[in-house]
PDB file of C-alpha atoms in Angstrom:
ATOM      1  CA  MET A   1     113.780 101.219  97.513  1.00  0.00           C
ATOM      2  CA  THR A   2     112.428 101.217 101.059  1.00  0.00           C
ATOM      3  CA  LEU A   3     112.949  97.484 101.310  1.00  0.00           C
ATOM      4  CA  ALA A   4     116.573  97.795 100.188  1.00  0.00           C
ATOM      5  CA  LEU A   5     117.276 100.547 102.723  1.00  0.00           C
ATOM      6  CA  LEU A   6     115.734  98.493 105.505  1.00  0.00           C
ATOM      7  CA  CYS A   7     117.797  95.467 104.530  1.00  0.00           C
ATOM      8  CA  LEU A   8     120.917  97.633 104.748  1.00  0.00           C
ATOM      9  CA  ALA A   9     119.856  99.046 108.125  1.00  0.00           C
ATOM     10  CA  ILE A  10     119.845  95.649 109.849  1.00  0.00           C
ATOM     11  CA  PRO A  11     123.607  95.000 109.528  1.00  0.00           C
ATOM     12  CA  CYS A  12     124.269  98.623 110.532  1.00  0.00           C
ATOM     13  CA  LEU A  13     122.216  98.129 113.685  1.00  0.00           C
ATOM     14  CA  TRP A  14     124.059  94.918 114.449  1.00  0.00           C
ATOM     15  CA  VAL A  15     127.440  96.665 114.069  1.00  0.00           C
ATOM     16  CA  PHE A  16     126.149  99.578 116.175  1.00  0.00           C
ATOM     17  CA  ARG A  17     125.060  97.208 118.937  1.00  0.00           C
ATOM     18  CA  GLU A  18     128.284  95.202 118.855  1.00  0.00           C
ATOM     19  CA  PHE A  19     130.414  98.342 118.894  1.00  0.00           C
ATOM     20  CA  LEU A  20     128.575  99.928 121.811  1.00  0.00           C
ATOM     21  CA  THR A  21     128.080  96.811 123.888  1.00  0.00           C
ATOM     22  CA  THR A  22     131.667  95.597 123.898  1.00  0.00           C
ATOM     23  CA  GLY A  23     133.616  96.475 126.969  1.00  0.00           C
ATOM     24  CA  THR A  24     132.858  96.618 130.639  1.00  0.00           C
ATOM     25  CA  ASP A  25     130.026  98.221 132.554  1.00  0.00           C
ATOM     26  CA  GLU A  26     132.328 101.055 133.591  1.00  0.00           C
ATOM     27  CA  GLN A  27     132.870 102.070 129.964  1.00  0.00           C
ATOM     28  CA  HIS A  28     129.184 101.851 129.014  1.00  0.00           C
ATOM     29  CA  PRO A  29     126.839 101.964 131.993  1.00  0.00           C
ATOM     30  CA  LEU A  30     123.774 101.772 129.707  1.00  0.00           C
ATOM     31  CA  ARG A  31     125.081  98.789 127.794  1.00  0.00           C
ATOM     32  CA  PHE A  32     122.015  96.637 128.493  1.00  0.00           C
ATOM     33  CA  PHE A  33     119.580  99.345 127.325  1.00  0.00           C
ATOM     34  CA  ILE A  34     121.576 100.073 124.173  1.00  0.00           C
ATOM     35  CA  SER A  35     121.613  96.374 123.351  1.00  0.00           C
ATOM     36  CA  ALA A  36     117.887  96.025 124.006  1.00  0.00           C
ATOM     37  CA  PHE A  37     117.088  99.106 121.919  1.00  0.00           C
ATOM     38  CA  ALA A  38     119.192  97.856 119.000  1.00  0.00           C
ATOM     39  CA  ASP A  39     117.509  94.447 119.229  1.00  0.00           C
ATOM     40  CA  PHE A  40     114.091  96.121 119.256  1.00  0.00           C
ATOM     41  CA  LEU A  41     114.956  98.207 116.182  1.00  0.00           C
ATOM     42  CA  THR A  42     116.217  95.114 114.378  1.00  0.00           C
ATOM     43  CA  PHE A  43     112.992  93.253 115.203  1.00  0.00           C
ATOM     44  CA  ALA A  44     110.874  96.232 114.130  1.00  0.00           C
ATOM     45  CA  ILE A  45     112.674  96.451 110.791  1.00  0.00           C
ATOM     46  CA  TRP A  46     112.253  92.713 110.163  1.00  0.00           C
ATOM     47  CA  ALA A  47     108.567  92.965 111.062  1.00  0.00           C
ATOM     48  CA  PHE A  48     108.127  95.919 108.695  1.00  0.00           C
ATOM     49  CA  ILE A  49     109.840  93.989 105.884  1.00  0.00           C
ATOM     50  CA  ALA A  50     107.528  91.037 106.532  1.00  0.00           C
ATOM     51  CA  LEU A  51     104.481  93.329 106.417  1.00  0.00           C
ATOM     52  CA  LEU A  52     105.677  94.872 103.151  1.00  0.00           C
ATOM     53  CA  LEU A  53     106.086  91.440 101.597  1.00  0.00           C
ATOM     54  CA  LEU A  54     102.670  90.360 102.890  1.00  0.00           C
ATOM     55  CA  ALA A  55     101.053  93.486 101.430  1.00  0.00           C
ATOM     56  CA  LEU A  56     102.799  92.836  98.113  1.00  0.00           C
ATOM     57  CA  ALA A  57     101.519  89.250  98.059  1.00  0.00           C
ATOM     58  CA  ILE A  58      97.958  90.330  98.877  1.00  0.00           C
ATOM     59  CA  ASN A  59      98.052  93.071  96.243  1.00  0.00           C
ATOM     60  CA  THR A  60      99.360  90.646  93.617  1.00  0.00           C
ATOM     61  CA  ALA A  61      96.669  88.095  94.442  1.00  0.00           C
ATOM     62  CA  ALA A  62      93.930  90.728  94.312  1.00  0.00           C
ATOM     63  CA  PHE A  63      95.173  91.965  90.934  1.00  0.00           C
ATOM     64  CA  ALA A  64      95.227  88.405  89.581  1.00  0.00           C
ATOM     65  CA  VAL A  65      91.674  87.738  90.782  1.00  0.00           C
ATOM     66  CA  GLN A  66      90.458  91.031  89.313  1.00  0.00           C
ATOM     67  CA  THR A  67      92.092  90.241  85.964  1.00  0.00           C
ATOM     68  CA  LEU A  68      90.608  86.746  85.854  1.00  0.00           C
ATOM     69  CA  ARG A  69      87.134  88.066  86.693  1.00  0.00           C
ATOM     70  CA  ALA A  70      87.382  90.698  83.958  1.00  0.00           C
ATOM     71  CA  ARG A  71      88.491  88.105  81.410  1.00  0.00           C
ATOM     72  CA  ARG A  72      85.641  85.806  82.403  1.00  0.00           C
ATOM     73  CA  ARG A  73      83.138  88.657  82.227  1.00  0.00           C
ATOM     74  CA  ARG A  74      84.336  89.591  78.741  1.00  0.00           C
ATOM     75  CA  ALA A  75      84.261  85.960  77.623  1.00  0.00           C
ATOM     76  CA  LEU A  76      80.693  85.525  78.860  1.00  0.00           C
ATOM     77  CA  ALA A  77      79.522  88.797  77.317  1.00  0.00           C
ATOM     78  CA  TRP A  78      81.048  88.157  73.896  1.00  0.00           C
ATOM     79  CA  PRO A  79      78.047  86.435  72.220  1.00  0.00           C
ATOM     80  CA  GLN A  80      75.667  89.201  73.334  1.00  0.00           C
ATOM     81  CA  ASP A  81      78.056  91.836  72.000  1.00  0.00           C
ATOM     82  CA  MET A  82      78.110  90.129  68.634  1.00  0.00           C
ATOM     83  CA  ASP A  83      74.298  90.257  68.433  1.00  0.00           C
ATOM     84  CA  ARG A  84      74.178  93.958  69.308  1.00  0.00           C
ATOM     85  CA  ARG A  85      76.873  95.009  66.887  1.00  0.00           C
ATOM     86  CA  ARG A  86      75.482  97.228  64.137  1.00  0.00           C
ATOM     87  CA  VAL A  87      76.341  96.743  60.522  1.00  0.00           C
ATOM     88  CA  VAL A  88      76.851 100.166  58.976  1.00  0.00           C
ATOM     89  CA  PRO A  89      76.856 100.577  55.188  1.00  0.00           C
ATOM     90  CA  LEU A  90      79.878 102.277  53.662  1.00  0.00           C
ATOM     91  CA  SER A  91      77.787 105.182  52.397  1.00  0.00           C
ATOM     92  CA  VAL A  92      77.032 106.337  55.968  1.00  0.00           C
ATOM     93  CA  THR A  93      79.343 109.020  57.306  1.00  0.00           C
ATOM     94  CA  LEU A  94      81.087 108.741  60.654  1.00  0.00           C
ATOM     95  CA  GLU A  95      78.854 111.421  62.146  1.00  0.00           C
ATOM     96  CA  GLN A  96      75.719 109.562  61.074  1.00  0.00           C
ATOM     97  CA  ARG A  97      77.118 106.327  62.426  1.00  0.00           C
ATOM     98  CA  ASP A  98      77.982 107.827  65.808  1.00  0.00           C
ATOM     99  CA  HIS A  99      74.647 109.727  66.058  1.00  0.00           C
ATOM    100  CA  PRO A 100      71.990 107.702  64.255  1.00  0.00           C
ATOM    101  CA  ASP A 101      69.129 109.796  65.670  1.00  0.00           C
ATOM    102  CA  ARG A 102      70.292 112.954  63.846  1.00  0.00           C
ATOM    103  CA  THR A 103      68.883 113.457  60.413  1.00  0.00           C
ATOM    104  CA  ARG A 104      70.665 114.901  57.423  1.00  0.00           C
ATOM    105  CA  GLU A 105      70.197 118.578  56.965  1.00  0.00           C
TER     106      GLU A 105
END
């Protein structure tokens, strides 16, 4: 949403600058400063858009690396998990299975 608003602001700034900077110095004595300010705002918006896209790329890469590491960790841990898995007979209740140290009353 922010990116879309910033992309719409750039043409508005260009129209603003063109509208205010047309004419003679008598009509707009601060024409140079208005033009420079509009150019600065346009540059600042483009720089902010570039930073947003860079942050998005970094975040995407970090998420991909994190996902790959988690998959690798699970793949490496799978044989050990199979050895530790308990086989519970059907006659054991869920409470006994979840708390094997408790005895039947």
